[in-house]
Amino acid sequence: MVLERGEVADSWRRERWDSLRLLTPNWQSRLPGYRYEGADPDGFMTMGEVIEFISLYAMSSGAPVRTHTTVTSVRQADTGYQVTTNQGDFRCRTVVLASGACNAPSVPSLRQAVPATVQCFTPFDYRNPDHLPEGGVLIVGASATGVQLADEIHRSGRPVTLSVGEHVRLPRTYRARDVLWWMDASGVWNQRYDEVDDLARARRLPSPQLVGTPQRTTLDLNALSASGVEIVGRLAAVRDGRALFSGGLPNQFALADLKMNRLLDAFDEWARTHARDADVGRPERFEPTRAPRASRLNLDLRNGEIRSIVWATGFRPDYRWLDVPVVDDKGYLRHDGGVVDAPGLYALGLPVLRRRKSSFIYGVEDDAHELVDHLAGYLTT
Ligand SMILES: Cc1cc2nc3c(=O)[nH]c(=O)nc-3n(C[C@H](O)[C@H](O)[C@H](O)COP(=O)(O)OP(=O)(O)OC[C@H]3O[C@@H](n4cnc5c(N)ncnc54)[C@H](O)[C@@H]3O)c2cc1C
């Protein structure tokens, strides 16, 4: 049985902002035996469309889902697991943890030092700019969430300051194809977890600076600063009511540009060696990220310039209900490709679980086949 504390597709119903669209194209919305069949394979789903897509999958697959069933504890029992929920207890031999990688916003502890006059938001409670107070907004974090919210909030007429740390820069399209087409076709997204050089690092990588829009817009830092968003360095501390930013922006930019160009080189090499040059546009290179002439190193949070902060600093899983000693001291699950370090316990949907694409909707199918084989083998022992 499949236990769900809310409705099917609950995270897409309750934990996303109004304007969000998937950053993966429709043709990549694919689940086992089920795929997008609409008229716009290169478009990007709205949240309503994602909810409909997943709900129809639950129905058509006949998955035995019990909604409004919150798991409050999973503990080892003689021949398997004792699962306690708000709807009663269950015994089972195996459990698949598919509770998501993004159950809560990950907010740094320096949030505690923010003056009470500044309202704080996370991507879980931000819905649209109308809910923000008038006045300046500091957005901390420049990955997919941060750049998307910086653009939307800046368009609402509020001055936006964007604090940028480590980030992954990608163009929306490259050589006339979606960049995620390249990730897929060239095999980058299929790279297996046991072939990745530094797996711990790959699993912590921030999401790429991408947005899904009908215009297929590239939303990088150059685009944001050209539209008037002020770019500052990584938020290092909040002291005496002042936000202090690191001065390393040119280095951050150079590193992100370097990594993007290496990836584009790899795409070009793949196209050349697989005789695909004729199917795609000409190789391109993009303008390096422009560093501001002098970025501000601190910002007074008490003088009224900044009225709200949006913490776009990532997400983390929540395993407080898991009473099996398989979670490390940072709150992350210990597992080998989704095989958890406890007999009969499995996980799906985590970053680089078995492949680089594992935490995307599109990535679960291949992982699920392999893990189900393992699970079936375990059940026959
Ligand atoms: C802002 C944002 C944008 C994203 N954009 C994309 C995108 O464009 N394309 C893409 O492919 N992926 C995207 N992702 C990643 C996306 O979350 C995953 O692809 C997908 O949701 C993973 O599905 P899942 O079922 O593993 O996890 P989730 O969708 O998180 O589902 C986990 C479910 O478990 C339930 N649950 C959790 N704890 C319990 C409990 N104790 N008891 C009962 N039920 C519980 C939750 O209610 C939830 O419904 C995005 C993620 C975020 C946060």
Tab-separated table of C-alpha atoms and ligand atoms in Angstrom:
chain	number	residue	atom	x	y	z
A	1	MET	CA	0.000	0.000	0.000
A	2	VAL	CA	1.023	3.600	-0.570
A	3	LEU	CA	0.566	5.859	2.461
A	4	GLU	CA	0.177	9.607	1.853
A	5	ARG	CA	-0.414	12.155	4.605
A	6	GLY	CA	-2.301	14.557	2.312
A	7	GLU	CA	-3.691	14.173	-1.206
A	8	VAL	CA	-1.987	12.554	-4.183
A	9	ALA	CA	0.668	15.035	-5.451
A	10	ASP	CA	0.531	16.788	-2.100
A	11	SER	CA	3.895	18.545	-2.354
A	12	TRP	CA	2.789	20.157	-5.647
A	13	ARG	CA	-0.526	21.229	-4.087
A	14	ARG	CA	0.770	22.765	-0.871
A	15	GLU	CA	4.454	23.533	-1.034
A	16	ARG	CA	4.897	25.548	-4.238
A	17	TRP	CA	4.345	29.174	-5.229
A	18	ASP	CA	1.523	30.205	-7.578
A	19	SER	CA	3.473	31.001	-10.745
A	20	LEU	CA	5.793	27.984	-10.617
A	21	ARG	CA	6.080	25.826	-13.709
A	22	LEU	CA	8.229	22.735	-13.995
A	23	LEU	CA	11.708	23.507	-15.255
A	24	THR	CA	11.746	20.118	-16.981
A	25	PRO	CA	10.004	20.069	-20.401
A	26	ASN	CA	6.712	18.186	-20.785
A	27	TRP	CA	8.298	15.295	-22.687
A	28	GLN	CA	10.344	14.639	-19.550
A	29	SER	CA	7.184	14.279	-17.448
A	30	ARG	CA	7.232	10.535	-17.511
A	31	LEU	CA	6.415	7.893	-14.932
A	32	PRO	CA	6.541	4.103	-15.334
A	33	GLY	CA	4.172	3.172	-18.189
A	34	TYR	CA	2.806	6.717	-18.377
A	35	ARG	CA	3.946	9.817	-20.201
A	36	TYR	CA	2.854	13.267	-21.319
A	37	GLU	CA	0.824	12.886	-24.518
A	38	GLY	CA	-0.294	16.499	-25.022
A	39	ALA	CA	0.274	18.883	-27.903
A	40	ASP	CA	3.176	20.823	-26.368
A	41	PRO	CA	6.021	18.383	-25.572
A	42	ASP	CA	8.536	21.221	-25.265
A	43	GLY	CA	6.373	23.308	-22.900
A	44	PHE	CA	6.549	23.439	-19.106
A	45	MET	CA	3.673	22.351	-16.839
A	46	THR	CA	1.944	24.698	-14.431
A	47	MET	CA	1.324	23.375	-10.914
A	48	GLY	CA	-2.312	22.599	-11.822
A	49	GLU	CA	-1.116	20.516	-14.758
A	50	VAL	CA	1.439	18.651	-12.601
A	51	ILE	CA	-1.238	17.810	-10.024
A	52	GLU	CA	-3.534	16.533	-12.775
A	53	PHE	CA	-0.724	14.525	-14.380
A	54	ILE	CA	0.242	12.752	-11.141
A	55	SER	CA	-3.377	12.249	-10.033
A	56	LEU	CA	-4.262	10.616	-13.378
A	57	TYR	CA	-1.207	8.377	-13.022
A	58	ALA	CA	-2.322	7.284	-9.548
A	59	MET	CA	-5.750	6.419	-10.974
A	60	SER	CA	-4.631	4.731	-14.173
A	61	SER	CA	-1.958	2.660	-12.440
A	62	GLY	CA	-4.468	1.562	-9.806
A	63	ALA	CA	-1.903	2.305	-7.097
A	64	PRO	CA	-3.364	1.336	-3.715
A	65	VAL	CA	-3.012	4.821	-2.215
A	66	ARG	CA	-4.383	5.613	1.233
A	67	THR	CA	-4.568	9.395	1.487
A	68	HIS	CA	-4.778	11.405	4.728
A	69	THR	CA	-2.640	8.741	6.389
A	70	THR	CA	0.342	10.247	8.161
A	71	VAL	CA	3.161	7.906	9.101
A	72	THR	CA	4.271	8.856	12.598
A	73	SER	CA	6.734	6.019	13.171
A	74	VAL	CA	8.519	3.214	11.310
A	75	ARG	CA	10.430	0.801	13.523
A	76	GLN	CA	12.024	-2.593	13.046
A	77	ALA	CA	9.891	-5.534	14.162
A	78	ASP	CA	10.698	-9.275	14.126
A	79	THR	CA	10.268	-9.974	10.417
A	80	GLY	CA	10.076	-6.487	9.007
A	81	TYR	CA	8.646	-3.166	10.113
A	82	GLN	CA	5.946	-1.810	12.358
A	83	VAL	CA	4.414	1.274	10.714
A	84	THR	CA	2.363	3.557	12.933
A	85	THR	CA	-0.003	6.075	11.356
A	86	ASN	CA	-2.846	8.339	12.391
A	87	GLN	CA	-5.137	5.680	10.823
A	88	GLY	CA	-3.781	2.693	12.721
A	89	ASP	CA	-0.769	0.377	12.655
A	90	PHE	CA	0.530	-1.859	9.865
A	91	ARG	CA	3.111	-4.650	9.714
A	92	CYS	CA	5.123	-5.198	6.551
A	93	ARG	CA	8.301	-6.941	5.461
A	94	THR	CA	9.624	-4.072	3.362
A	95	VAL	CA	9.251	-0.297	3.344
A	96	VAL	CA	10.122	2.124	0.520
A	97	LEU	CA	10.812	5.630	1.807
A	98	ALA	CA	9.334	7.839	-0.926
A	99	SER	CA	8.616	10.765	1.355
A	100	GLY	CA	10.583	13.241	-0.752
A	101	ALA	CA	13.876	15.123	-0.627
A	102	CYS	CA	12.342	18.558	-0.083
A	103	ASN	CA	10.055	18.267	2.960
A	104	ALA	CA	11.166	21.501	4.581
A	105	PRO	CA	12.997	24.662	3.592
A	106	SER	CA	16.612	24.640	4.703
A	107	VAL	CA	17.229	28.013	6.366
A	108	PRO	CA	20.624	28.951	7.865
A	109	SER	CA	20.731	29.640	11.593
A	110	LEU	CA	21.796	33.247	10.990
A	111	ARG	CA	18.107	33.889	10.290
A	112	GLN	CA	17.726	34.182	14.091
A	113	ALA	CA	19.748	37.420	14.047
A	114	VAL	CA	17.453	39.173	11.526
A	115	PRO	CA	15.704	42.174	13.141
A	116	ALA	CA	12.012	41.539	13.908
A	117	THR	CA	10.987	44.468	11.651
A	118	VAL	CA	12.014	42.427	8.586
A	119	GLN	CA	9.482	39.755	7.576
A	120	CYS	CA	10.979	36.394	6.607
A	121	PHE	CA	9.546	34.009	3.994
A	122	THR	CA	10.567	30.603	2.683
A	123	PRO	CA	9.501	29.033	-0.631
A	124	PHE	CA	6.918	27.061	1.401
A	125	ASP	CA	5.056	30.149	2.632
A	126	TYR	CA	5.692	32.496	-0.311
A	127	ARG	CA	2.805	32.339	-2.813
A	128	ASN	CA	3.090	35.552	-4.882
A	129	PRO	CA	4.428	39.108	-4.500
A	130	ASP	CA	1.057	40.407	-3.197
A	131	HIS	CA	1.767	38.702	0.118
A	132	LEU	CA	5.021	40.582	0.637
A	133	PRO	CA	5.109	43.966	2.354
A	134	GLU	CA	5.830	46.926	0.074
A	135	GLY	CA	9.525	47.849	-0.085
A	136	GLY	CA	12.845	46.183	-0.679
A	137	VAL	CA	13.303	42.421	-0.688
A	138	LEU	CA	16.502	40.519	0.001
A	139	ILE	CA	16.527	37.067	-1.599
A	140	VAL	CA	19.157	34.746	-0.209
A	141	GLY	CA	20.214	32.014	-2.654
A	142	ALA	CA	20.457	32.109	-6.451
A	143	SER	CA	19.579	28.598	-7.579
A	144	ALA	CA	16.339	27.742	-9.426
A	145	THR	CA	14.070	29.065	-6.653
A	146	GLY	CA	16.091	32.216	-5.920
A	147	VAL	CA	16.435	33.392	-9.524
A	148	GLN	CA	12.768	32.687	-10.295
A	149	LEU	CA	11.536	34.581	-7.239
A	150	ALA	CA	14.000	37.443	-7.808
A	151	ASP	CA	12.574	37.897	-11.303
A	152	GLU	CA	8.932	37.686	-10.209
A	153	ILE	CA	9.316	39.990	-7.207
A	154	HIS	CA	11.356	42.514	-9.161
A	155	ARG	CA	8.601	42.610	-11.808
A	156	SER	CA	6.121	43.467	-9.020
A	157	GLY	CA	7.946	46.784	-8.676
A	158	ARG	CA	9.905	46.035	-5.507
A	159	PRO	CA	13.653	46.656	-5.345
A	160	VAL	CA	15.324	43.239	-5.141
A	161	THR	CA	18.764	42.391	-3.800
A	162	LEU	CA	19.923	38.864	-4.607
A	163	SER	CA	22.600	37.240	-2.470
A	164	VAL	CA	24.583	34.756	-4.578
A	165	GLY	CA	26.652	31.837	-3.267
A	166	GLU	CA	27.672	28.678	-5.112
A	167	HIS	CA	25.383	28.173	-8.095
A	168	VAL	CA	24.960	26.157	-11.287
A	169	ARG	CA	24.585	28.305	-14.411
A	170	LEU	CA	22.821	26.806	-17.451
A	171	PRO	CA	21.325	28.357	-20.589
A	172	ARG	CA	17.704	27.336	-21.218
A	173	THR	CA	18.542	26.357	-24.785
A	174	TYR	CA	21.833	25.375	-26.381
A	175	ARG	CA	22.386	24.872	-30.102
A	176	ALA	CA	18.610	25.220	-30.612
A	177	ARG	CA	17.707	22.415	-28.190
A	178	ASP	CA	16.564	22.531	-24.587
A	179	VAL	CA	19.534	22.139	-22.280
A	180	LEU	CA	17.770	19.214	-20.580
A	181	TRP	CA	17.511	17.506	-23.967
A	182	TRP	CA	21.322	17.693	-24.053
A	183	MET	CA	21.592	16.374	-20.493
A	184	ASP	CA	19.489	13.403	-21.498
A	185	ALA	CA	20.792	12.686	-25.017
A	186	SER	CA	24.471	13.009	-24.104
A	187	GLY	CA	24.075	10.619	-21.173
A	188	VAL	CA	24.994	13.156	-18.465
A	189	TRP	CA	21.692	12.641	-16.658
A	190	ASN	CA	22.077	8.883	-16.854
A	191	GLN	CA	25.481	8.855	-15.210
A	192	ARG	CA	25.295	6.305	-12.411
A	193	TYR	CA	25.955	7.131	-8.787
A	194	ASP	CA	28.856	4.680	-8.588
A	195	GLU	CA	30.571	6.422	-11.526
A	196	VAL	CA	30.354	9.920	-10.044
A	197	ASP	CA	33.752	11.154	-8.763
A	198	ASP	CA	32.580	12.905	-5.601
A	199	LEU	CA	29.166	11.457	-4.814
A	200	ALA	CA	28.664	13.331	-1.531
A	201	ARG	CA	29.251	16.609	-3.359
A	202	ALA	CA	27.068	15.650	-6.337
A	203	ARG	CA	24.223	14.930	-3.919
A	204	ARG	CA	24.563	18.394	-2.367
A	205	LEU	CA	24.747	20.343	-5.654
A	206	PRO	CA	22.287	23.241	-5.852
A	207	SER	CA	19.561	23.143	-8.500
A	208	PRO	CA	20.450	24.760	-11.857
A	209	GLN	CA	19.490	28.373	-12.588
A	210	LEU	CA	16.609	27.425	-14.887
A	211	VAL	CA	13.022	28.511	-15.340
A	212	GLY	CA	10.282	26.940	-17.454
A	213	THR	CA	8.477	29.641	-19.443
A	214	PRO	CA	6.550	29.503	-22.720
A	215	GLN	CA	9.212	31.863	-24.150
A	216	ARG	CA	12.001	29.453	-23.120
A	217	THR	CA	13.784	32.294	-21.368
A	218	THR	CA	17.299	31.970	-19.981
A	219	LEU	CA	17.197	33.390	-16.454
A	220	ASP	CA	20.825	33.812	-15.452
A	221	LEU	CA	22.499	36.485	-13.341
A	222	ASN	CA	23.271	38.621	-16.404
A	223	ALA	CA	19.556	38.699	-17.263
A	224	LEU	CA	18.621	39.565	-13.688
A	225	SER	CA	21.186	42.326	-13.254
A	226	ALA	CA	20.230	43.799	-16.667
A	227	SER	CA	16.637	44.031	-15.444
A	228	GLY	CA	17.728	45.921	-12.315
A	229	VAL	CA	18.155	43.215	-9.648
A	230	GLU	CA	21.110	44.097	-7.406
A	231	ILE	CA	23.556	41.209	-7.056
A	232	VAL	CA	25.557	40.822	-3.825
A	233	GLY	CA	27.815	38.074	-2.495
A	234	ARG	CA	27.025	35.131	-0.278
A	235	LEU	CA	25.321	36.069	3.001
A	236	ALA	CA	28.029	35.349	5.559
A	237	ALA	CA	26.531	36.796	8.773
A	238	VAL	CA	23.899	39.049	10.267
A	239	ARG	CA	25.480	41.184	12.961
A	240	ASP	CA	24.081	44.173	14.845
A	241	GLY	CA	21.205	44.365	12.403
A	242	ARG	CA	23.421	44.372	9.305
A	243	ALA	CA	23.612	41.666	6.666
A	244	LEU	CA	27.259	41.017	5.775
A	245	PHE	CA	28.077	39.609	2.332
A	246	SER	CA	31.205	37.879	1.138
A	247	GLY	CA	33.353	39.697	-1.412
A	248	GLY	CA	34.040	36.645	-3.557
A	249	LEU	CA	31.502	37.264	-6.331
A	250	PRO	CA	33.977	37.324	-9.256
A	251	ASN	CA	35.313	33.941	-8.126
A	252	GLN	CA	31.815	32.467	-7.777
A	253	PHE	CA	30.951	33.730	-11.257
A	254	ALA	CA	34.184	32.449	-12.813
A	255	LEU	CA	33.639	29.003	-11.304
A	256	ALA	CA	30.015	28.747	-12.468
A	257	ASP	CA	30.957	29.952	-15.971
A	258	LEU	CA	33.845	27.489	-16.118
A	259	LYS	CA	31.620	24.561	-15.145
A	260	MET	CA	28.921	25.572	-17.617
A	261	ASN	CA	31.476	25.819	-20.430
A	262	ARG	CA	32.925	22.414	-19.531
A	263	LEU	CA	29.453	20.929	-19.762
A	264	LEU	CA	28.857	22.631	-23.135
A	265	ASP	CA	32.218	21.250	-24.329
A	266	ALA	CA	31.049	17.781	-23.312
A	267	PHE	CA	27.787	18.277	-25.252
A	268	ASP	CA	29.759	19.391	-28.343
A	269	GLU	CA	32.050	16.401	-28.058
A	270	TRP	CA	29.070	14.060	-27.768
A	271	ALA	CA	27.379	15.630	-30.833
A	272	ARG	CA	30.598	15.306	-32.826
A	273	THR	CA	31.355	11.710	-31.884
A	274	HIS	CA	27.733	10.599	-32.326
A	275	ALA	CA	27.284	12.269	-35.722
A	276	ARG	CA	24.595	14.597	-34.384
A	277	ASP	CA	26.128	17.937	-35.440
A	278	ALA	CA	23.735	18.180	-38.382
A	279	ASP	CA	20.629	17.749	-36.140
A	280	VAL	CA	21.409	20.652	-33.828
A	281	GLY	CA	22.393	24.310	-34.182
A	282	ARG	CA	25.950	25.661	-34.250
A	283	PRO	CA	28.057	25.592	-31.067
A	284	GLU	CA	27.578	28.721	-28.957
A	285	ARG	CA	29.365	30.293	-26.034
A	286	PHE	CA	27.677	32.746	-23.691
A	287	GLU	CA	28.839	36.048	-22.260
A	288	PRO	CA	30.672	35.501	-18.953
A	289	THR	CA	28.668	36.514	-15.896
A	290	ARG	CA	29.219	40.239	-15.432
A	291	ALA	CA	30.506	41.089	-11.971
A	292	PRO	CA	29.044	44.296	-10.531
A	293	ARG	CA	31.669	47.082	-10.448
A	294	ALA	CA	31.477	47.253	-6.652
A	295	SER	CA	29.038	44.945	-4.920
A	296	ARG	CA	27.756	46.008	-1.523
A	297	LEU	CA	29.399	44.126	1.313
A	298	ASN	CA	26.787	44.986	3.899
A	299	LEU	CA	23.196	46.062	4.130
A	300	ASP	CA	21.464	47.750	7.064
A	301	LEU	CA	18.381	45.671	7.856
A	302	ARG	CA	17.043	48.259	10.330
A	303	ASN	CA	16.729	51.381	8.181
A	304	GLY	CA	13.600	50.253	6.268
A	305	GLU	CA	15.330	49.677	2.902
A	306	ILE	CA	14.733	45.920	3.195
A	307	ARG	CA	11.232	45.001	4.393
A	308	SER	CA	11.355	41.271	3.749
A	309	ILE	CA	13.785	38.396	3.205
A	310	VAL	CA	13.059	35.301	1.138
A	311	TRP	CA	15.262	32.364	2.134
A	312	ALA	CA	15.813	30.502	-1.138
A	313	THR	CA	18.537	28.460	0.506
A	314	GLY	CA	17.386	24.988	-0.453
A	315	PHE	CA	15.310	22.180	1.004
A	316	ARG	CA	15.913	19.153	3.174
A	317	PRO	CA	14.145	15.871	3.901
A	318	ASP	CA	12.347	15.210	7.167
A	319	TYR	CA	12.790	11.767	8.737
A	320	ARG	CA	11.729	12.600	12.295
A	321	TRP	CA	9.176	9.791	12.046
A	322	LEU	CA	11.769	7.163	11.073
A	323	ASP	CA	12.744	5.210	14.200
A	324	VAL	CA	15.434	3.158	12.462
A	325	PRO	CA	19.063	4.272	12.983
A	326	VAL	CA	19.795	5.031	9.304
A	327	VAL	CA	19.859	8.842	9.335
A	328	ASP	CA	23.173	10.700	9.749
A	329	ASP	CA	23.754	13.583	12.151
A	330	LYS	CA	22.874	16.104	9.419
A	331	GLY	CA	19.477	14.472	8.857
A	332	TYR	CA	20.290	12.651	5.594
A	333	LEU	CA	19.545	9.000	4.929
A	334	ARG	CA	22.464	6.547	4.731
A	335	HIS	CA	21.929	4.353	1.691
A	336	ASP	CA	23.724	2.714	-1.226
A	337	GLY	CA	21.786	3.545	-4.377
A	338	GLY	CA	18.507	3.525	-2.441
A	339	VAL	CA	19.253	0.297	-0.569
A	340	VAL	CA	19.129	1.528	3.011
A	341	ASP	CA	21.377	0.114	5.667
A	342	ALA	CA	18.555	-1.942	7.271
A	343	PRO	CA	17.129	-5.166	5.764
A	344	GLY	CA	14.063	-4.555	3.598
A	345	LEU	CA	14.300	-0.753	3.756
A	346	TYR	CA	14.559	1.213	0.481
A	347	ALA	CA	14.451	4.827	-0.699
A	348	LEU	CA	13.464	6.571	-3.947
A	349	GLY	CA	13.439	10.175	-5.169
A	350	LEU	CA	16.633	11.439	-3.513
A	351	PRO	CA	19.401	13.418	-5.259
A	352	VAL	CA	21.708	11.211	-7.368
A	353	LEU	CA	20.138	8.142	-5.729
A	354	ARG	CA	21.232	5.856	-8.586
A	355	ARG	CA	21.648	8.362	-11.422
A	356	ARG	CA	22.121	12.111	-11.831
A	357	LYS	CA	18.453	12.407	-12.835
A	358	SER	CA	17.151	10.527	-9.759
A	359	SER	CA	15.428	13.405	-7.976
A	360	PHE	CA	13.453	14.511	-11.037
A	361	ILE	CA	10.038	13.119	-11.984
A	362	TYR	CA	11.690	11.773	-15.114
A	363	GLY	CA	14.387	10.005	-13.120
A	364	VAL	CA	12.364	7.711	-10.896
A	365	GLU	CA	11.446	5.061	-13.486
A	366	ASP	CA	14.892	3.517	-14.011
A	367	ASP	CA	15.673	3.667	-10.290
A	368	ALA	CA	12.332	2.081	-9.404
A	369	HIS	CA	12.899	-0.877	-11.756
A	370	GLU	CA	16.283	-1.638	-10.194
A	371	LEU	CA	15.155	-1.198	-6.612
A	372	VAL	CA	12.044	-3.295	-7.111
A	373	ASP	CA	14.261	-6.098	-8.462
A	374	HIS	CA	16.348	-5.865	-5.302
A	375	LEU	CA	13.256	-5.759	-3.119
A	376	ALA	CA	11.683	-8.765	-4.864
A	377	GLY	CA	14.931	-10.697	-4.387
A	378	TYR	CA	14.911	-9.783	-0.705
A	379	LEU	CA	11.334	-11.024	-0.304
A	380	THR	CA	12.225	-14.438	-1.744
A	381	THR	CA	15.059	-14.982	0.755
B	1	LIG	C1	10.429	24.077	-5.866
B	1	LIG	C2	10.652	22.754	-6.532
B	1	LIG	C3	10.591	22.666	-7.916
B	1	LIG	C4	10.813	21.450	-8.541
B	1	LIG	N1	10.750	21.401	-9.915
B	1	LIG	C5	10.902	20.214	-10.531
B	1	LIG	C6	10.783	20.105	-11.953
B	1	LIG	O1	10.629	21.089	-12.644
B	1	LIG	N2	10.891	18.876	-12.517
B	1	LIG	C7	11.110	17.749	-11.783
B	1	LIG	O2	11.171	16.668	-12.357
B	1	LIG	N3	11.264	17.834	-10.448
B	1	LIG	C8	11.164	19.029	-9.815
B	1	LIG	N4	11.312	19.117	-8.453
B	1	LIG	C9	11.691	17.910	-7.729
B	1	LIG	C10	10.402	17.196	-7.351
B	1	LIG	O3	10.124	17.487	-6.015
B	1	LIG	C11	10.552	15.757	-7.552
B	1	LIG	O4	10.780	15.501	-8.915
B	1	LIG	C12	9.306	14.955	-7.171
B	1	LIG	O5	8.406	15.689	-6.409
B	1	LIG	C13	9.742	13.788	-6.357
B	1	LIG	O6	8.597	13.041	-6.038
B	1	LIG	P1	8.543	12.231	-4.713
B	1	LIG	O7	7.228	11.508	-4.743
B	1	LIG	O8	9.792	11.462	-4.531
B	1	LIG	O9	8.563	13.344	-3.545
B	1	LIG	P2	7.440	14.384	-3.145
B	1	LIG	O10	6.780	14.988	-4.336
B	1	LIG	O11	8.060	15.299	-2.132
B	1	LIG	O12	6.350	13.488	-2.423
B	1	LIG	C14	6.538	12.923	-1.143
B	1	LIG	C15	5.178	12.683	-0.539
B	1	LIG	O13	5.355	12.034	0.703
B	1	LIG	C16	4.390	12.535	1.626
B	1	LIG	N5	4.909	12.330	2.973
B	1	LIG	C17	6.040	12.844	3.514
B	1	LIG	N6	6.181	12.434	4.801
B	1	LIG	C18	5.118	11.639	5.054
B	1	LIG	C19	4.685	10.920	6.212
B	1	LIG	N7	5.382	10.936	7.340
B	1	LIG	N8	3.539	10.198	6.120
B	1	LIG	C20	2.828	10.151	4.957
B	1	LIG	N9	3.189	10.818	3.846
B	1	LIG	C21	4.314	11.562	3.900
B	1	LIG	C22	4.266	14.007	1.246
B	1	LIG	O14	3.016	14.538	1.669
B	1	LIG	C23	4.425	13.978	-0.270
B	1	LIG	O15	3.183	13.938	-0.951
B	1	LIG	C24	11.103	20.313	-7.777
B	1	LIG	C25	11.167	20.401	-6.390
B	1	LIG	C26	10.947	21.613	-5.771
B	1	LIG	C27	11.022	21.680	-4.274
